[in-house]
Coordinates of C-alpha atoms in Angstrom, one line a residue:
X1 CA 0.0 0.0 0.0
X2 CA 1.6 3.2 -1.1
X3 CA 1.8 6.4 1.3
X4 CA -0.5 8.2 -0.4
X5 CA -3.4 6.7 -0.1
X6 CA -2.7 6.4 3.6
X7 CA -2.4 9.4 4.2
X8 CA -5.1 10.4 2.6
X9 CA -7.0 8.0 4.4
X10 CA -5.4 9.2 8.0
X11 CA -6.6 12.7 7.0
X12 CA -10.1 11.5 6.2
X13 CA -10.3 9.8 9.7
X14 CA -9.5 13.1 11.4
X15 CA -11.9 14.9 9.7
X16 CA -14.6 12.2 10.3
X17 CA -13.8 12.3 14.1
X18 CA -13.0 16.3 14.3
X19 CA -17.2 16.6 15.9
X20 CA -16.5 13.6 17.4
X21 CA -13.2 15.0 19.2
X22 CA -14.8 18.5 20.1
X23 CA -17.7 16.8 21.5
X24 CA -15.2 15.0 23.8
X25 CA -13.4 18.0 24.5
X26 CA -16.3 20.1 25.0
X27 CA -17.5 17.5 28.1
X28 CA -14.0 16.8 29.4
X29 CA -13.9 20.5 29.8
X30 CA -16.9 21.3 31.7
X31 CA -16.8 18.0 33.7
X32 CA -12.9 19.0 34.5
X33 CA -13.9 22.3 35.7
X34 CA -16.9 21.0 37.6
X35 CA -14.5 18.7 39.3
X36 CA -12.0 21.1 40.1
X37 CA -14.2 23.4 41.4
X38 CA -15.7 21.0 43.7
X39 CA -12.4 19.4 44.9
X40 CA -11.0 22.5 45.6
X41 CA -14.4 23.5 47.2
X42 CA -14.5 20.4 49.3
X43 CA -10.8 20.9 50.1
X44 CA -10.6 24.2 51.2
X45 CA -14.1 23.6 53.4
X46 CA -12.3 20.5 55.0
X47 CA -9.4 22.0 55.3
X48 CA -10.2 25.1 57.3
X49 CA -12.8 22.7 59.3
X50 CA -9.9 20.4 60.1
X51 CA -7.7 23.3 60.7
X52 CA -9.8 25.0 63.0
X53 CA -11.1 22.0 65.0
X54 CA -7.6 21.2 65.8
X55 CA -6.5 25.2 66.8
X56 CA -9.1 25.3 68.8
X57 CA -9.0 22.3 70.9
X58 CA -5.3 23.0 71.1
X59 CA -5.6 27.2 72.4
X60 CA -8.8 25.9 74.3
X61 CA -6.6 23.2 76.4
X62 CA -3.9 25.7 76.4
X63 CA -5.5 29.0 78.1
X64 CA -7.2 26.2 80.5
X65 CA -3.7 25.4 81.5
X66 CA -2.5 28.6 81.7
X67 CA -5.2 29.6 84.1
X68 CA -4.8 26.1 85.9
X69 CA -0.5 25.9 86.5
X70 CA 0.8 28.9 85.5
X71 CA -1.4 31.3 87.3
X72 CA -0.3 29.4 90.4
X73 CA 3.3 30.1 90.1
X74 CA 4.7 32.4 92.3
X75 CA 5.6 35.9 91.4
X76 CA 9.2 35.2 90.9
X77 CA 9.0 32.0 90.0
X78 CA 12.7 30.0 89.8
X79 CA 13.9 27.9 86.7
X80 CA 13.1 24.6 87.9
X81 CA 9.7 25.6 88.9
X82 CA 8.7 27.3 85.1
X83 CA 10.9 23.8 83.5
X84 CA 8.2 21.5 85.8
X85 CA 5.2 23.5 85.0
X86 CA 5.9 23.4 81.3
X87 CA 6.5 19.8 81.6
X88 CA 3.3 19.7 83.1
X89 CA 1.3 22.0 80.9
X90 CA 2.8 19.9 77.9
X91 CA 1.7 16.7 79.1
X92 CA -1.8 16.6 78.4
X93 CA -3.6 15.3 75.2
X94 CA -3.1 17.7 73.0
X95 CA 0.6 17.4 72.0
X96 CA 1.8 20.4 72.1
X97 CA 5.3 22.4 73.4
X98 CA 5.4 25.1 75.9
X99 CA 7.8 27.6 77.0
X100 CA 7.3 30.3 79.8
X101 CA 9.0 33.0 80.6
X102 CA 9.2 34.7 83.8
X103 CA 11.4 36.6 86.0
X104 CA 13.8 35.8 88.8
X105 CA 13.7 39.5 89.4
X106 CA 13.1 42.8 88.2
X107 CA 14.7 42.8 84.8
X108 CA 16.3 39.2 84.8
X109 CA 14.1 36.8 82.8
X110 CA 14.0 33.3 82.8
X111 CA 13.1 30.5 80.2
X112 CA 12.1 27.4 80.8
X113 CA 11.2 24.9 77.9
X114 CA 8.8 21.6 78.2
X115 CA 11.2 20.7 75.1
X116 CA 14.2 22.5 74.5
X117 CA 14.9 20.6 71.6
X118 CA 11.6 21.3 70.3
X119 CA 10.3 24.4 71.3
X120 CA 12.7 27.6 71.9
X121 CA 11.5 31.7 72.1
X122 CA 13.4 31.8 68.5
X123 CA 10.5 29.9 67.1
X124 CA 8.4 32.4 68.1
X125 CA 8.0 35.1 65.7
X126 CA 8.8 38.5 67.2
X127 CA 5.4 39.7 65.9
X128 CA 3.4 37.5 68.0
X129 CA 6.0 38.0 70.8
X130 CA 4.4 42.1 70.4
X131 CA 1.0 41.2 70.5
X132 CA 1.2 38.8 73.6
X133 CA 3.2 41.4 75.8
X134 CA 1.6 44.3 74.7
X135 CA -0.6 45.5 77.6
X136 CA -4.8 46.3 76.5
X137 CA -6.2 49.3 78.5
X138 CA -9.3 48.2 80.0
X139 CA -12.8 49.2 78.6
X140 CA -16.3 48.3 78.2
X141 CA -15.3 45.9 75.3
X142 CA -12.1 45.1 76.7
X143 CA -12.4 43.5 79.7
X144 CA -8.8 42.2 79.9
X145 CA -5.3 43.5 79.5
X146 CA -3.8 40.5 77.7
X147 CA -5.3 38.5 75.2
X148 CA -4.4 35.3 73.7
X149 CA -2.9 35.2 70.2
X150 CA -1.8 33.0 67.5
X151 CA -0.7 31.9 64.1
X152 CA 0.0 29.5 61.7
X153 CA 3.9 28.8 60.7
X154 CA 6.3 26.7 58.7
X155 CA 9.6 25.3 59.9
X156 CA 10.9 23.1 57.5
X157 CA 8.1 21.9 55.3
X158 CA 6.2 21.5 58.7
X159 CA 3.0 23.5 59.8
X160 CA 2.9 24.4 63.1
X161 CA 0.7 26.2 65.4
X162 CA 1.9 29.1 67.4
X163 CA 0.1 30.4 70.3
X164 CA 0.5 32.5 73.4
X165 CA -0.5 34.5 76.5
X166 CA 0.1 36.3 79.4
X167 CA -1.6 35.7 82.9
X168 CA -2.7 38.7 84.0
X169 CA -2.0 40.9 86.9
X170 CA 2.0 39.8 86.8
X171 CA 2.4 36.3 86.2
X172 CA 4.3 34.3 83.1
X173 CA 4.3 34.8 79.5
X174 CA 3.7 31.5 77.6
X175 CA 4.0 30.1 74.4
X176 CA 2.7 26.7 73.0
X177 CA 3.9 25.1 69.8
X178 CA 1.9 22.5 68.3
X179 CA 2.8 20.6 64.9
X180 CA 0.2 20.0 62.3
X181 CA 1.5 17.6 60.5
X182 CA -1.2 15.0 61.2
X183 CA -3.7 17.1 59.7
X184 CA -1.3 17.7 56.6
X185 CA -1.0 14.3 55.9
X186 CA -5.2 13.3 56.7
X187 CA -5.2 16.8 53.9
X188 CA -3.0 15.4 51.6
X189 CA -4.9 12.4 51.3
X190 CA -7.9 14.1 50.7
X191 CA -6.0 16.0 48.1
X192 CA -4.9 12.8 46.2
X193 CA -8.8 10.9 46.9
X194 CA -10.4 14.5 45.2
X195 CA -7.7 14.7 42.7
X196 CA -8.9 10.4 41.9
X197 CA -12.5 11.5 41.5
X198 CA -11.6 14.0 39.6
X199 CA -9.8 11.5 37.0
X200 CA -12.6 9.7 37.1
X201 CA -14.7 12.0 36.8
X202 CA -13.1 13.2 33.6
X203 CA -12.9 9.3 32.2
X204 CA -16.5 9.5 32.9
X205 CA -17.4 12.2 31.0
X206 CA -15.3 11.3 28.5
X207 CA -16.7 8.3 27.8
X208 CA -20.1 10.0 27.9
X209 CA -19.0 12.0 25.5
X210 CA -18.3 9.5 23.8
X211 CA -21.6 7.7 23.9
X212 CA -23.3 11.1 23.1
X213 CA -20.8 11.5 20.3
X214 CA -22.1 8.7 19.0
X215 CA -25.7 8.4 19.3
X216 CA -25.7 12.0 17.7
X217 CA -22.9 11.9 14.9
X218 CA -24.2 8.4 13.9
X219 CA -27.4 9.9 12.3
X220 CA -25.2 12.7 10.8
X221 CA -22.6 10.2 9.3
X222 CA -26.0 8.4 7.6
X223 CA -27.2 11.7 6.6
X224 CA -23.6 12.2 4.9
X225 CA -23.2 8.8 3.2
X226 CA -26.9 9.4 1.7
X227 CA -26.0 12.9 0.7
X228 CA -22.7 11.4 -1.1
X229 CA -25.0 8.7 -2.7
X230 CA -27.5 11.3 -3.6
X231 CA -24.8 13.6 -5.1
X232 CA -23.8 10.3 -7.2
X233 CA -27.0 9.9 -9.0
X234 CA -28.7 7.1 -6.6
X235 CA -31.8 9.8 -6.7
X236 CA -33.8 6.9 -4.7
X237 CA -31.6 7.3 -1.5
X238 CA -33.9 7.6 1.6
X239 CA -33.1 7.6 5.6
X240 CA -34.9 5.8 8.0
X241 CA -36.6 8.0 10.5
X242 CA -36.8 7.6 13.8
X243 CA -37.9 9.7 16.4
X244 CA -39.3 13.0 16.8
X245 CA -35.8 15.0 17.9
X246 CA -33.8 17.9 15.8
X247 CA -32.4 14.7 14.0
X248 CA -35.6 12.9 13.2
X249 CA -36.9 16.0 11.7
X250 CA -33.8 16.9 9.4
X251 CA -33.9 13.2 7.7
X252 CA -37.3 14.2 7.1
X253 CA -36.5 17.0 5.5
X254 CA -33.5 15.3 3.5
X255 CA -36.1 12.7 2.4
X256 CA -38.7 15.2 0.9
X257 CA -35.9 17.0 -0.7
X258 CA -34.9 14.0 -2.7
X259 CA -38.0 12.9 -3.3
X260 CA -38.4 16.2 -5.1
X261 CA -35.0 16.2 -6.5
X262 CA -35.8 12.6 -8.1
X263 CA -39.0 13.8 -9.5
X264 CA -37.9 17.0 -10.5
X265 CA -34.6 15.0 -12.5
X266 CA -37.3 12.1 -13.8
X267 CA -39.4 15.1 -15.5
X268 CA -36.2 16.7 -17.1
X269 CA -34.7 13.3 -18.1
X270 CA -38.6 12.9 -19.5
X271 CA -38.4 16.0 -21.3
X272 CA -34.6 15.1 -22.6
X273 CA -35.0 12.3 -23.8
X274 CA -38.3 13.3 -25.8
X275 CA -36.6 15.8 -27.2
X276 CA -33.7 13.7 -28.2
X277 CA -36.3 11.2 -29.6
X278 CA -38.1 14.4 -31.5
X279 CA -34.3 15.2 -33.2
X280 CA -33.3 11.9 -33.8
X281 CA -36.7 11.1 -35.5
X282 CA -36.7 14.7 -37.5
X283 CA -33.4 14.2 -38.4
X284 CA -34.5 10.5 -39.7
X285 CA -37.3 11.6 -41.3
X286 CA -35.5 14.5 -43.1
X287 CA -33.1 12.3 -44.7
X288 CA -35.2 10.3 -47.4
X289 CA -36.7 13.8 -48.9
X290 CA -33.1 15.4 -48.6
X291 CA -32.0 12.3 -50.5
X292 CA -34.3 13.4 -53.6
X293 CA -33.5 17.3 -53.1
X294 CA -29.1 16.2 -53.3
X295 CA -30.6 14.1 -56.3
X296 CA -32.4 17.0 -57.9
X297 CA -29.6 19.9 -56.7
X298 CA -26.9 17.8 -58.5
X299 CA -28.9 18.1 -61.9
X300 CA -29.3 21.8 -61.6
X301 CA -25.5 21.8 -60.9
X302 CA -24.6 19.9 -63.9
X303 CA -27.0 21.7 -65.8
X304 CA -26.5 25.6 -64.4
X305 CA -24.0 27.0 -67.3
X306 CA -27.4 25.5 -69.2
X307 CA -29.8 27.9 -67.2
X308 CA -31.2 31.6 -67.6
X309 CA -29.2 34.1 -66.0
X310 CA -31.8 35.5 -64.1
X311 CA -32.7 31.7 -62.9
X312 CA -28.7 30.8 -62.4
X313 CA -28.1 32.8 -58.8
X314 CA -31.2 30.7 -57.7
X315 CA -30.3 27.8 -58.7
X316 CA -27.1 28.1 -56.9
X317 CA -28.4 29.3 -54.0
X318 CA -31.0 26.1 -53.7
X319 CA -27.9 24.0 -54.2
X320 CA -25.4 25.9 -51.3
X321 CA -28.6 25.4 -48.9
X322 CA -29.3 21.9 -49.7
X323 CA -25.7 21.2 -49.0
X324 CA -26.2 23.4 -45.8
X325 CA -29.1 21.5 -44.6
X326 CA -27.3 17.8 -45.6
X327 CA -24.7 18.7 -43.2
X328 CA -27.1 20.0 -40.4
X329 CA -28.7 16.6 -40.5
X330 CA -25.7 14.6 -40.1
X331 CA -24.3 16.7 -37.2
X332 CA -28.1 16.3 -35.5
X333 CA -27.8 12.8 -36.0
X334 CA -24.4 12.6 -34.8
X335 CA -25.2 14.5 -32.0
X336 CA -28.0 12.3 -30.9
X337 CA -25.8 9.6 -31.0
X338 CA -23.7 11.3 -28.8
X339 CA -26.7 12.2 -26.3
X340 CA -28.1 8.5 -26.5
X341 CA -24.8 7.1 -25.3
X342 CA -24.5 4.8 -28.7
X343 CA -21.6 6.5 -30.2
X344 CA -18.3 4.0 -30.6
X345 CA -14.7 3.8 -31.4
X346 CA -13.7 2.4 -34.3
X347 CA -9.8 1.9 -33.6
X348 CA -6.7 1.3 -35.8
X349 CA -3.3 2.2 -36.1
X350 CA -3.1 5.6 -37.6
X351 CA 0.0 7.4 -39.0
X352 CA -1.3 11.1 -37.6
X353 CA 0.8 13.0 -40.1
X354 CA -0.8 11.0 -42.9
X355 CA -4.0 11.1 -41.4
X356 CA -4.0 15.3 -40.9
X357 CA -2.6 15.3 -44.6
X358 CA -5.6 13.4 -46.0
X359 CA -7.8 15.6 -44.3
X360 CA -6.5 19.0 -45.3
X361 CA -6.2 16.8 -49.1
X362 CA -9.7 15.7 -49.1
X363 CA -11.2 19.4 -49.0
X364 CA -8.7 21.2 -51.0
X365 CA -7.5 23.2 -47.9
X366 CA -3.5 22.4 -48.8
X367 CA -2.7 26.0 -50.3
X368 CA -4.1 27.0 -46.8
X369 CA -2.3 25.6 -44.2
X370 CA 1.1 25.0 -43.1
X371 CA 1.6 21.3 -41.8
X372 CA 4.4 20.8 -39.1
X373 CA 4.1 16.7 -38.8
X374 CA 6.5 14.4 -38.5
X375 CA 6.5 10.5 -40.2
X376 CA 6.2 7.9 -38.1
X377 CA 3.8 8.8 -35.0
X378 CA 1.0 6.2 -34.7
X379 CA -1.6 6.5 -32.8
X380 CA -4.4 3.9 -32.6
X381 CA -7.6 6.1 -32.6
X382 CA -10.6 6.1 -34.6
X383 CA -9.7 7.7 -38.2
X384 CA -13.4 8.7 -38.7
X385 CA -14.0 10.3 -35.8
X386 CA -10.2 12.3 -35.7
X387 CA -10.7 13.5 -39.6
X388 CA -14.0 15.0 -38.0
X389 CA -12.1 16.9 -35.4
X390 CA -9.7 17.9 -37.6
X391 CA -12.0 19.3 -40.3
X392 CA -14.0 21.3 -38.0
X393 CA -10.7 22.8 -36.3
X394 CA -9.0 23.6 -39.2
X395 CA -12.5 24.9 -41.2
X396 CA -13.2 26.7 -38.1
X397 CA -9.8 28.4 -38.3
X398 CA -9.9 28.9 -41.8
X399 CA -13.6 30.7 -41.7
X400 CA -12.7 32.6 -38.8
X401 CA -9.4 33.1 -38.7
X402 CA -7.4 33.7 -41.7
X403 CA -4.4 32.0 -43.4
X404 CA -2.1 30.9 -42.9
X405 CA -3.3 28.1 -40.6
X406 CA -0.3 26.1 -38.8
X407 CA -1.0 22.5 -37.7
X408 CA 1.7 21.3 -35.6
X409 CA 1.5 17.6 -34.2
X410 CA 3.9 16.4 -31.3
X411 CA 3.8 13.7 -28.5
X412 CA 4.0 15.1 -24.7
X413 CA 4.6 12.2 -21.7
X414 CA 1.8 11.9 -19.0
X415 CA 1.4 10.3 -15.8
X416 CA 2.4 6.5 -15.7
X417 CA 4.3 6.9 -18.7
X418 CA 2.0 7.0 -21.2
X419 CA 2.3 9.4 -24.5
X420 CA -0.3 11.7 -25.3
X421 CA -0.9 12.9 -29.0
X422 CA -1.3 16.8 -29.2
X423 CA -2.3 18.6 -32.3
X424 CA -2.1 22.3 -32.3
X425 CA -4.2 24.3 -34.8
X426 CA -2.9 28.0 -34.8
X427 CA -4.5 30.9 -37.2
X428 CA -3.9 34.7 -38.1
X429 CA -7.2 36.0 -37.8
X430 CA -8.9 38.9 -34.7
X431 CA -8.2 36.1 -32.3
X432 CA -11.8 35.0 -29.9
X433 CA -13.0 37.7 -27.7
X434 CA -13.0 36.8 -24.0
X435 CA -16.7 36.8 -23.8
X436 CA -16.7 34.4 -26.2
X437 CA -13.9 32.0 -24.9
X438 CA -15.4 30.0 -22.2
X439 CA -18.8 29.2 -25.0
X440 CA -17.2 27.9 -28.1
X441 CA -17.8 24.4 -27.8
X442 CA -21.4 24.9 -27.0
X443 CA -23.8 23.9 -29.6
X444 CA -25.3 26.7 -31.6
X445 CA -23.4 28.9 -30.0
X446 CA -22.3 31.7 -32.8
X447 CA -20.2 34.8 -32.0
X448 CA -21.8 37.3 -33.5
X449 CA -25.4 37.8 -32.4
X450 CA -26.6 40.2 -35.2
X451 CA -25.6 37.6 -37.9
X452 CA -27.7 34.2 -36.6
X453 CA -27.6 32.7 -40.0
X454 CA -24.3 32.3 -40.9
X455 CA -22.7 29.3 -43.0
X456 CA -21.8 27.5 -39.9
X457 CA -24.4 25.3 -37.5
X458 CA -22.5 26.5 -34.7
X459 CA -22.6 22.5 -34.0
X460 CA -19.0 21.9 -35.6
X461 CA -16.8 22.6 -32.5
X462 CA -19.2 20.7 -30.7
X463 CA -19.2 17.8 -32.4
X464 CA -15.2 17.9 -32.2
X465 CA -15.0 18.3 -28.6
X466 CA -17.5 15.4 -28.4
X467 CA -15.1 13.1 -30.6
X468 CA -12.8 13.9 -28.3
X469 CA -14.4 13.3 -25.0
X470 CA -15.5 9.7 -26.7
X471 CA -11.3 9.3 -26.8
X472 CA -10.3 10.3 -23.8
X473 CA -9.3 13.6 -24.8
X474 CA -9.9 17.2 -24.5
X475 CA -9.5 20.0 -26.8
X476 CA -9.0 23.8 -25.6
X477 CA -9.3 27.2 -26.8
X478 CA -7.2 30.3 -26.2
X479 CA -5.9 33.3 -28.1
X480 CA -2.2 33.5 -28.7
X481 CA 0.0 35.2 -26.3
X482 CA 1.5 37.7 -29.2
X483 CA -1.9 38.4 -29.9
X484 CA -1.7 37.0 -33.4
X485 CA -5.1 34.8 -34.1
X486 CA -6.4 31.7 -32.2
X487 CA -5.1 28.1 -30.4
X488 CA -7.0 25.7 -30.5
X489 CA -5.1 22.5 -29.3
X490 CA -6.4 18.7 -29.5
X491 CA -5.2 16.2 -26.7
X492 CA -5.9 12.7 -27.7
X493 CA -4.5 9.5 -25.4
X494 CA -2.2 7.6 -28.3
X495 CA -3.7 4.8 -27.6
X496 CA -7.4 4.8 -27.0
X497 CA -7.9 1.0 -26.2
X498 CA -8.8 1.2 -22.9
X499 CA -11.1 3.8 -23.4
X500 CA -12.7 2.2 -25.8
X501 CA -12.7 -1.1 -23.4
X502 CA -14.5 1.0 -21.0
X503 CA -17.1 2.2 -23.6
X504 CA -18.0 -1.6 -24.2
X505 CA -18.5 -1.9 -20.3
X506 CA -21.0 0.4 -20.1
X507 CA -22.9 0.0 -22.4
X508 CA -23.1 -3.9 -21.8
X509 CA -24.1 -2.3 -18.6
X510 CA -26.8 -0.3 -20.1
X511 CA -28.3 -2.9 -21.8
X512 CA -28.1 -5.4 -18.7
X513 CA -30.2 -2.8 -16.9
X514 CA -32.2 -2.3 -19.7
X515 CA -33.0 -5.7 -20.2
X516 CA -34.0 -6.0 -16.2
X517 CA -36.4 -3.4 -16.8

């Protein structure tokens, strides 16, 4: 399997599943930001109920202490006495450190630490140290002089707890120091279990997504492949409805747009093919009586030096028309072959040089155009069909143009490494105005709307683009970049065998269906 066609295929995918992924998306968003929201909700509501639970059971049990040991120290209290007191205050439930400070006398403090190696007056910051010793005057909504304080601190990566008072009307300072890394790590699980249900929260939506993804893009993917098989032609494509949703109510509506679209395309094919049927039996019928009129115009040729002058100009007018109206006939029937699908290749090996030669030959046109061919280039295309292109090119150029008209023939390589045969057919004449470019190949199209009967059809180009289309090939029109008359150049595969394999398919094809109907 080649790249190409892998990649192509990869592409196709992502833009299958582009709804599909913004769907997905779209919910993991909103169910990852309801998540969040509520984890860190739920988090920060724990938190600060876990946090102030445990502060307040620990400053609770510590002013009870205060007011139970340390208010019974004496006023001067020794070292030994603060060390046993701390030791005491710190030996409850709560877990916590103390340090008190007193004096031994006037302006000689003491320390004493339930944990020295714990618990010292430098973990204390001097801001809380402030409040706790700053003295309150009394009032009517202060009722004491010292107050207790406390914060939250880090040492290390550790929360602690830092607390303290003063007992009033002299007494110790003291300080309690609790850690809270119990309630960190009971915090930190309930960070990971929220950030758990938040993954799976988000797998869940995502796979809801998923579902929804599905349950809705499935009737739009149906919707798709019937539009594709509508767009192909299969005008009898219908969706099953279902329901009574947005969904159900746009298949309706794609199912009474094809129904119109199939009737409104059965009416025109209706109307096409009667009016092929009108030209193809006009066309038939006109041929046996312009078989006696050809019969009769050839006499009056023969016999016109014979004729009155006055009768003579008729006579050769009768006989110009006749011809006029021969051809017309043949290019309506050739054109309802075309439009009936019958036309077919009739393939040999043709030297293209010889072939444009016998052409130009056969209609007198060699004092008129310059040939630029080379011997030897075969080309296995229908001869009948290519002297028909050629004619109405070159004519075309000749009428329209003006001499001399250049036909160059040449091979170009294609894809797979195949040859293509290109003949160019070059003029001197105006050139094709612009307007009139992109409608030369349409039948009875004529340039010049002031001049509707002309000598030409305006089915000649036509017919030649037809022949070859039937070959595989294309031909296009442009004015020459010097400015200097009109290109028209014919692109014809050198050998039309498949095409023409392909032809036979079909229309085995056609009959097949023709004959199940």
């Amino acid at each position: 399997m080649s790249a190409g066609p892998a990649k192509k295929g990869i592409l196709a995918g992502l833009r299958f599943t582009s709804l599909r992924l913004r769907l997905v998306v779209v919910f993991a968003l909103v169910a990852l930001t309801a998540a969040v929201s509520a984890s860190a909700i739920a988090y920060w509501l724990n938190r600060e109920a876990v946090l102030t639970r445990t502060q307040n059971s620990a400053l609770n049990d510590f002013r009870q202490e205060m007011q139970n040991r340390a208010a019974t120290l004496p006023a001067r209290p020794s070292e030994d006495d603060l060390r046993r007191t701390a030791e005491q205050m710190a030996g409850g439930s709560a877990g916590y450190s103390v340090l008190l400070l007193g004096e031994r006398d006037a302006g000689k403090p003491i320390i004493a630490a339930s944990n020295p190696d714990v618990f010292t007056l430098a973990d204390v910051p001097k801001a809380l140290q402030d409040a706790v010793e700053t003295k309150r005057e009394l009032s009517a909504a202060n009722a004491y002089e010292y107050h207790l304080f406390w914060l939250r601190t880090e040492r290390g990566r550790t929360p602690y707890l830092v607390g303290g008072t003063r007992i009033i009307n002299g007494g110790p300072t003291g300080y309690m120091f609790k850690s809270l890394e119990p309630e960190q790590k009971d915090l930190n699980s309930l960070a990971w279990s929220l950030g758990i249900a938040t993954g799976l929260a988000l797998l869940g939506s995502a796979l809801l997504a998923q579902a929804a993804a599905t349950t809705v893009l499935r009737p739009v993917h149906r919707l798709g492949e019937a539009a594709r098989r509508l767009g192909e032609g299969q005008l009898d494509t219908r969706l099953r409805v279902s329901g009574t949703d947005e969904l159900a109510e746009l298949s309706r509506t794609f199912n009474s747009a094809a129904e119109s679209l199939q009737k409104k395309v059965a009416d025109m094919s209706a109307r096409e093919e009667s009016s092929r049927r009108f030209v193809a039996d006009m066309s038939h019928e006109l041929r046996t009586p312009l078989t006696a009129l050809t019969a009769v115009t050839e006499v009056l040729e023969d016999e016109q030096d014979s004729l009155d002058p006055m009768i003579a100009p008729a006579v050769s007018l009768v006989v110009s028309e006749v011809r006029r109206l021969g051809d017309l006939v043949e290019n309506l029937m050739e054109v309802t072959r075309f439009d009936a699908g019958t036309a077919r290749l009739v393939l040999d090996d043709v030297d293209v040089a010889d072939q444009v030669t016998a052409c130009i030959d056969a209609r007198a046109w060699l004092d008129a155009v310059d040939l630029d061919a080379e011997r030897g280039i075969v080309a296995r295309l229908d001869p009948r069909r290519l002297d028909v292109i050629l004619a109405n090119l070159i004519g075309n150029a000749l009428k329209h143009g003006g001499s001399p008209v250049r036909v160059s023939v040449r091979t170009e390589s294609v894809e797979d490494g195949e040859e293509e045969l290109v003949i160019e057919v070059r003029d001197h004449g105006p050139g094709i105005p612009e307007d009139v470019l992109p409608h030369v190949f349409d039948r009875f199209y004529k340039a010049s709307a002031s001049r509707p009967r002309s000598e030409g059809s305006g089915l000649g180009l036509s017919i030649a683009m037809e022949n070859a289309l039937i070959h595989g090939g294309s031909i296009t029109a442009a004015n020459s970049p010097d400015g200097d008359g009109a290109v028209f150049v014919l692109r014809l595969p050198q050998d039309a065998s498949r095409i023409e394999r392909g032809l036979q398919t079909r229309s085995s094809q056609g009959e097949e269906e023709g004959d199940a109907r």
